[in-house]
CSV table of C-alpha atoms in Angstrom, one decimal:
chain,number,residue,atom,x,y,z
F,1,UNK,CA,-12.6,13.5,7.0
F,2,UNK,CA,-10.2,12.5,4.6
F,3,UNK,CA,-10.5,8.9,3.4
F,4,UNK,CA,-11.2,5.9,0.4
F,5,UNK,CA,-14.1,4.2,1.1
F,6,UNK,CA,-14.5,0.6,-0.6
F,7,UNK,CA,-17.9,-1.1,-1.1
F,8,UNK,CA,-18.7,-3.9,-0.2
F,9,UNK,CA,-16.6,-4.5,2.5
F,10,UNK,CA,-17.4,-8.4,2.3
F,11,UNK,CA,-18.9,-10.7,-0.2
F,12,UNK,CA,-19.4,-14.0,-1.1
F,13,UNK,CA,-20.4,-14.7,-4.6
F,14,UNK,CA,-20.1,-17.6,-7.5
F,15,UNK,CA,-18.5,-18.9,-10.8
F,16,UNK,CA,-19.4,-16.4,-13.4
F,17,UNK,CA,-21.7,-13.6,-11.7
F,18,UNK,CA,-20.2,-10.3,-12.8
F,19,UNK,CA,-19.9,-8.0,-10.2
F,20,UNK,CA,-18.3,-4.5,-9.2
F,21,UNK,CA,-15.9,-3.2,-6.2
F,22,UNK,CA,-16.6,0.3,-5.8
F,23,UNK,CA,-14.0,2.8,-4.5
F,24,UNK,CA,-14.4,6.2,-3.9
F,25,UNK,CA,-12.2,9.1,-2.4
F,26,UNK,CA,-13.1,12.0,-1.5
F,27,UNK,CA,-9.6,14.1,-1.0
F,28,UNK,CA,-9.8,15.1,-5.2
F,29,UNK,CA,-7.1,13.0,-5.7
F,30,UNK,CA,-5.4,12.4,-9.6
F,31,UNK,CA,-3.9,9.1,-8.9
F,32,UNK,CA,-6.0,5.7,-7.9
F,33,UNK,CA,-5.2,2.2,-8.2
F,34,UNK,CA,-6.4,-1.4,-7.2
F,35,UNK,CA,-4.3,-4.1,-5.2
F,36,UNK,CA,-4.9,-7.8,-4.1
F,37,UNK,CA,-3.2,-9.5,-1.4
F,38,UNK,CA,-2.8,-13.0,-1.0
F,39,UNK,CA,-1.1,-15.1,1.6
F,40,UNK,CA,2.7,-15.3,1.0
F,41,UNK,CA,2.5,-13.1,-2.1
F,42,UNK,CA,2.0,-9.7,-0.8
F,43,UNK,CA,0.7,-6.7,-2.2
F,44,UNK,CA,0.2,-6.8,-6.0
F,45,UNK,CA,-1.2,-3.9,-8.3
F,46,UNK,CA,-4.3,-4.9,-10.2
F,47,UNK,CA,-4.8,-1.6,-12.2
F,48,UNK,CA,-4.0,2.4,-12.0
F,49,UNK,CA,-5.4,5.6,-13.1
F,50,UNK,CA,-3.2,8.8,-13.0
F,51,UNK,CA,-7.0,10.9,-14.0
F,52,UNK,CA,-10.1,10.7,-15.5
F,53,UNK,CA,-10.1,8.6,-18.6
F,54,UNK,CA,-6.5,7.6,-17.9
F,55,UNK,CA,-6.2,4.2,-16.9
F,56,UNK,CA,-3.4,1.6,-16.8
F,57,UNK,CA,-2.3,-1.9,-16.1
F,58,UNK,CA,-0.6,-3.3,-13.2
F,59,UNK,CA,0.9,-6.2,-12.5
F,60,UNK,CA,-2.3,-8.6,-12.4
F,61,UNK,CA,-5.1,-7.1,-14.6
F,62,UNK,CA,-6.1,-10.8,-16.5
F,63,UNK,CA,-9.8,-11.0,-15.3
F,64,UNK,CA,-10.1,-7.4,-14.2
F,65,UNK,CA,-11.5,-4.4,-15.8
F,66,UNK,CA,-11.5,-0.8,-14.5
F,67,UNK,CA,-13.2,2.6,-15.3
F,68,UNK,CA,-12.3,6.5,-14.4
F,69,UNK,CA,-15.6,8.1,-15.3
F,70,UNK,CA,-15.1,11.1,-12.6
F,71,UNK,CA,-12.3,12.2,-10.5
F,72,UNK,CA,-13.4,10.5,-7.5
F,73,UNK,CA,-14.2,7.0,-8.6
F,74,UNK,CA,-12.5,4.1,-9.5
F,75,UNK,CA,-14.9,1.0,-9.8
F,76,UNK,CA,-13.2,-2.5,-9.9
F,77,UNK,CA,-14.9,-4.6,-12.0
F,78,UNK,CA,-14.9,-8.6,-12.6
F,79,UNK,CA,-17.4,-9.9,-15.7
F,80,UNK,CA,-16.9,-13.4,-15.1
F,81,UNK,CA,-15.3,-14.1,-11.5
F,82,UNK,CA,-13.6,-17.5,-10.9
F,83,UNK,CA,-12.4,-18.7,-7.7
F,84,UNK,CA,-8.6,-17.4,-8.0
F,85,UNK,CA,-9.9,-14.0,-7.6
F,86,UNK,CA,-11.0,-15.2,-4.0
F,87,UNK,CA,-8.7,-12.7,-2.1
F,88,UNK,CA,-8.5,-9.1,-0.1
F,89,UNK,CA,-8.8,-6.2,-2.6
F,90,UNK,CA,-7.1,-2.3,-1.7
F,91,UNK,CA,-8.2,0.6,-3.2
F,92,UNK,CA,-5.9,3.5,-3.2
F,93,UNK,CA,-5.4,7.2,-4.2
F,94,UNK,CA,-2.7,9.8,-4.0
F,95,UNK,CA,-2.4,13.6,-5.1
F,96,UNK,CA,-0.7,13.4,-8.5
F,97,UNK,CA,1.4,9.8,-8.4
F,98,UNK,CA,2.5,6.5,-6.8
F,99,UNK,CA,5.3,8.6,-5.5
F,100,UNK,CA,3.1,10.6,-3.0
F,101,UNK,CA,1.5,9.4,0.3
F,102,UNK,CA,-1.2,6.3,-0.6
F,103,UNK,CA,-4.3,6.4,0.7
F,104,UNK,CA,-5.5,3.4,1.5
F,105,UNK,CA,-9.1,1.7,1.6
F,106,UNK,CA,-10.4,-0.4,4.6
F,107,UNK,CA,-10.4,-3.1,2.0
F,108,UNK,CA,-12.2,-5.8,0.3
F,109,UNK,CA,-12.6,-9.0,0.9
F,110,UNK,CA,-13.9,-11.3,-1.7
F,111,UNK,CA,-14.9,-15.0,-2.3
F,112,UNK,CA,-15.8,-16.8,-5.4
F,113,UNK,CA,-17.0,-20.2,-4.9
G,1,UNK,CA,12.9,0.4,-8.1
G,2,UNK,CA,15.4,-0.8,-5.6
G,3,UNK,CA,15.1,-4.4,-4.0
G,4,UNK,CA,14.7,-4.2,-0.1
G,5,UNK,CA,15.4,-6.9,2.5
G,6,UNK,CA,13.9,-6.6,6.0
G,7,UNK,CA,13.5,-9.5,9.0
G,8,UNK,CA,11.0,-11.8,8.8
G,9,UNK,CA,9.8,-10.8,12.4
G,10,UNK,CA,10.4,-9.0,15.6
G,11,UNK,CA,9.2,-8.2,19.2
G,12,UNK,CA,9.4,-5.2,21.3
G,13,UNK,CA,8.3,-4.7,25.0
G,14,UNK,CA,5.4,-1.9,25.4
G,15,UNK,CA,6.8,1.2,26.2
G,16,UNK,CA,10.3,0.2,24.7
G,17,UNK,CA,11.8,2.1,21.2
G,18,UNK,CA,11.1,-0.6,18.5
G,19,UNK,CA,14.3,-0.4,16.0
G,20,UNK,CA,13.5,-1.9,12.3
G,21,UNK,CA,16.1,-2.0,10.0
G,22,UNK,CA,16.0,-2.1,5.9
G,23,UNK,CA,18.4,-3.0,3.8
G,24,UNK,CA,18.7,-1.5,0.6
G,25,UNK,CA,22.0,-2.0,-1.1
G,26,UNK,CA,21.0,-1.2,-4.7
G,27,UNK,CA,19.3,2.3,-3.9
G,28,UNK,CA,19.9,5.3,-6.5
G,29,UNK,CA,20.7,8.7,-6.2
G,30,UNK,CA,17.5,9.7,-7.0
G,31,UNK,CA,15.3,6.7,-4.7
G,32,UNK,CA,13.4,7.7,-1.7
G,33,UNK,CA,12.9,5.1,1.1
G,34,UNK,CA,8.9,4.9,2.4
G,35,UNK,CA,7.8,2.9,5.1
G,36,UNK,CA,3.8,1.9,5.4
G,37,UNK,CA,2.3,-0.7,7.6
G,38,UNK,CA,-0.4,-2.6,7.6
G,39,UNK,CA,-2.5,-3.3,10.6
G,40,UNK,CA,-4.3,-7.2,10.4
G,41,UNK,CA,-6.1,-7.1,6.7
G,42,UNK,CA,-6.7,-3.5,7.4
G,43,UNK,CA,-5.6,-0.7,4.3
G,44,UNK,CA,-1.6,0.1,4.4
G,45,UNK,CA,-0.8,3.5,6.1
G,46,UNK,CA,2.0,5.7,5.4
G,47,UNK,CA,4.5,6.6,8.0
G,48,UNK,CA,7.7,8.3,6.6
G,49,UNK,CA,9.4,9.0,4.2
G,50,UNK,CA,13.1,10.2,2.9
G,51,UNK,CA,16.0,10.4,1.0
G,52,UNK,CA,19.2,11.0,2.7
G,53,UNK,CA,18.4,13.0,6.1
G,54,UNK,CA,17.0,11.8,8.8
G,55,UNK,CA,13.1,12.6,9.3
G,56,UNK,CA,10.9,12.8,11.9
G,57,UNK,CA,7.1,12.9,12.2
G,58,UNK,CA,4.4,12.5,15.0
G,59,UNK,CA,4.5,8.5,14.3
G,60,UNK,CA,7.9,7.6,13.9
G,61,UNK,CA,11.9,8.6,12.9
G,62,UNK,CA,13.8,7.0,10.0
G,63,UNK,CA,17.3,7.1,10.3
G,64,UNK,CA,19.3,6.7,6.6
G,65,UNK,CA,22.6,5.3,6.8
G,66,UNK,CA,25.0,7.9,5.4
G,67,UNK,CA,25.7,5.7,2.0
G,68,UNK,CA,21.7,5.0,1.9
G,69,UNK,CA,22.3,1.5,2.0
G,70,UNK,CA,20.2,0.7,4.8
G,71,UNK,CA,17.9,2.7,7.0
G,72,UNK,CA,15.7,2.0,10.3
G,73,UNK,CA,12.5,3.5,11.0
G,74,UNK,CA,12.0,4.1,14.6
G,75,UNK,CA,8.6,3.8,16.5
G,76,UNK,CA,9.8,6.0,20.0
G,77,UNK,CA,7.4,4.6,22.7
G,78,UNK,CA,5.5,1.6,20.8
G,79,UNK,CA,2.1,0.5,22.2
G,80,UNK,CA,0.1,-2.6,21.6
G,81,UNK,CA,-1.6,-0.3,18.6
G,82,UNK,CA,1.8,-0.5,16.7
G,83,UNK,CA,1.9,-4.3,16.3
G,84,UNK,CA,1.6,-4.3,12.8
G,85,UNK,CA,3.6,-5.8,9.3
G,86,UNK,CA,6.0,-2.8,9.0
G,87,UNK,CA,6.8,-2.3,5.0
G,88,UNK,CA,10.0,-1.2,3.8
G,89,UNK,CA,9.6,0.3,-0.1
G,90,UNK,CA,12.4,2.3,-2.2
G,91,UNK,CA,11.1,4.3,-5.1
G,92,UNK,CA,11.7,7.0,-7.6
G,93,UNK,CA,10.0,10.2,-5.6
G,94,UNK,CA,8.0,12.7,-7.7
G,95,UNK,CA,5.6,13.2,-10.1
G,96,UNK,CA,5.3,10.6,-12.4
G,97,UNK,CA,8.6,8.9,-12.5
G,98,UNK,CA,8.8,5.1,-12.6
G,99,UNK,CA,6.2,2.4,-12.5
G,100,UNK,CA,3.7,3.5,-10.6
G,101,UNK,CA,3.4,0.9,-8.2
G,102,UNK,CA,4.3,0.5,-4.7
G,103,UNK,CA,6.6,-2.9,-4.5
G,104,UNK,CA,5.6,-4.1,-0.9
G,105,UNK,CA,7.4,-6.6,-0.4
G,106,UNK,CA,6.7,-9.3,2.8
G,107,UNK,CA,7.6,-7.1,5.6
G,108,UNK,CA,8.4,-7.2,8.8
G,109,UNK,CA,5.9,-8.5,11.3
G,110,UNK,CA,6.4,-6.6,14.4
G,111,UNK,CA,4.8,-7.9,17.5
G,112,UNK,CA,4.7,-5.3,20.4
G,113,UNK,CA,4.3,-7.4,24.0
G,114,UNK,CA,2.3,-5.9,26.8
């Protein structure tokens, strides 16, 4: 089956302990990129990959990092989390661009205390 | 991209056609009109997509004004699975062409009542 999976789906963490969002898609995809959501300020674009070793910035990268080691993987990762990064994070992946159909993750949601 | 205005809300009967309109005055020649939506804190999912005819697809039709200044997707038969935040998004289609990012926008949150 076709599909991004996200890991963890949940998780509850503190001030400062550096962790990693995995995302992974298995439909050998070129293009993947991160969102958040928060409450009354929609989707917003964290980072973007159009391939391996190509990687870009969205609208919302300050406290983010990102790597595209292999096709299929697109890690999200925050060195020093702070409690404004408390929100829902999408992973998503398309055949070549952001023009194509997204693919989107079950999702990620996050808390920093 | 093209700035799109939808309503804030609607509601539809089960069983009923569910009718939601997009207004996008600004389009360009070259802009395609995509509609996701977004099922309670679940991932988007793409519907339809297109650019001056109308399409059709097993989950909904989107029918483009003939000036492309506004459009409505169409959900035929909507069930209680459809009640979703419907997503209106213009964009550059192809390639690489234009930021890629999908501007979502707040939607349209579309209850459908038993």
């Amino acid at each position: 089956e076709a599909q991004v999976t996200q890991n963890p789906r949940y998780l509850i963490t503190v001030t400062g302990k550096k962790l990693t969002v995995t995302c992974s898609q298995n439909m050998n995809h070129e293009y993947m990129s991160w969102y958040r959501q928060d409450p009354g300020l929609g989707l917003r674009q964290i980072y973007y990959s159009m391939n391996v070793e190509v990687t870009d910035k969205g609208d919302v990268p300050e406290g983010y990092k990102v790597s595209r080691k292999e096709k299929r993987n697109f890690p999200l990762i925050l060195e020093s989390p702070s409690p404004n990064q408390t929100s829902l994070y999408f992973c998503a992946s398309s055949m070549t661009g952001v023009a194509d159909t997204q693919y989107f993750g079950p999702g990620t949601r996050l808390t920093v205390l | 991209d093209a700035k799109t205005t939808q309503p804030t809300s609607m509601d539809c009967a089960e069983g009923r056609a569910a009718n939601l309109p997009c207004n996008h005055s600004t389009i360009s020649g070259n802009e395609y009109v995509y509609w996701y939506r977004q099922i309670h804190s679940q991932g988007p999912q793409y519907i339809i997509h297109g650019l001056k005819n109308n399409e059709t697809n097993e989950m909904a039709s989107l029918i483009i004004t003939e000036d492309r200044k506004s459009s409505t997707l169409i959900l035929p038969h909507a069930t209680l699975r459809d009640t979703a935040v419907y997503y209106c998004i213009v964009r550059v289609a192809g390639g690489i062409q234009g930021a890629q990012k999908l501007v979502f926008g707040q939607g349209t949150r579309l209850t459908i009542n038993p």
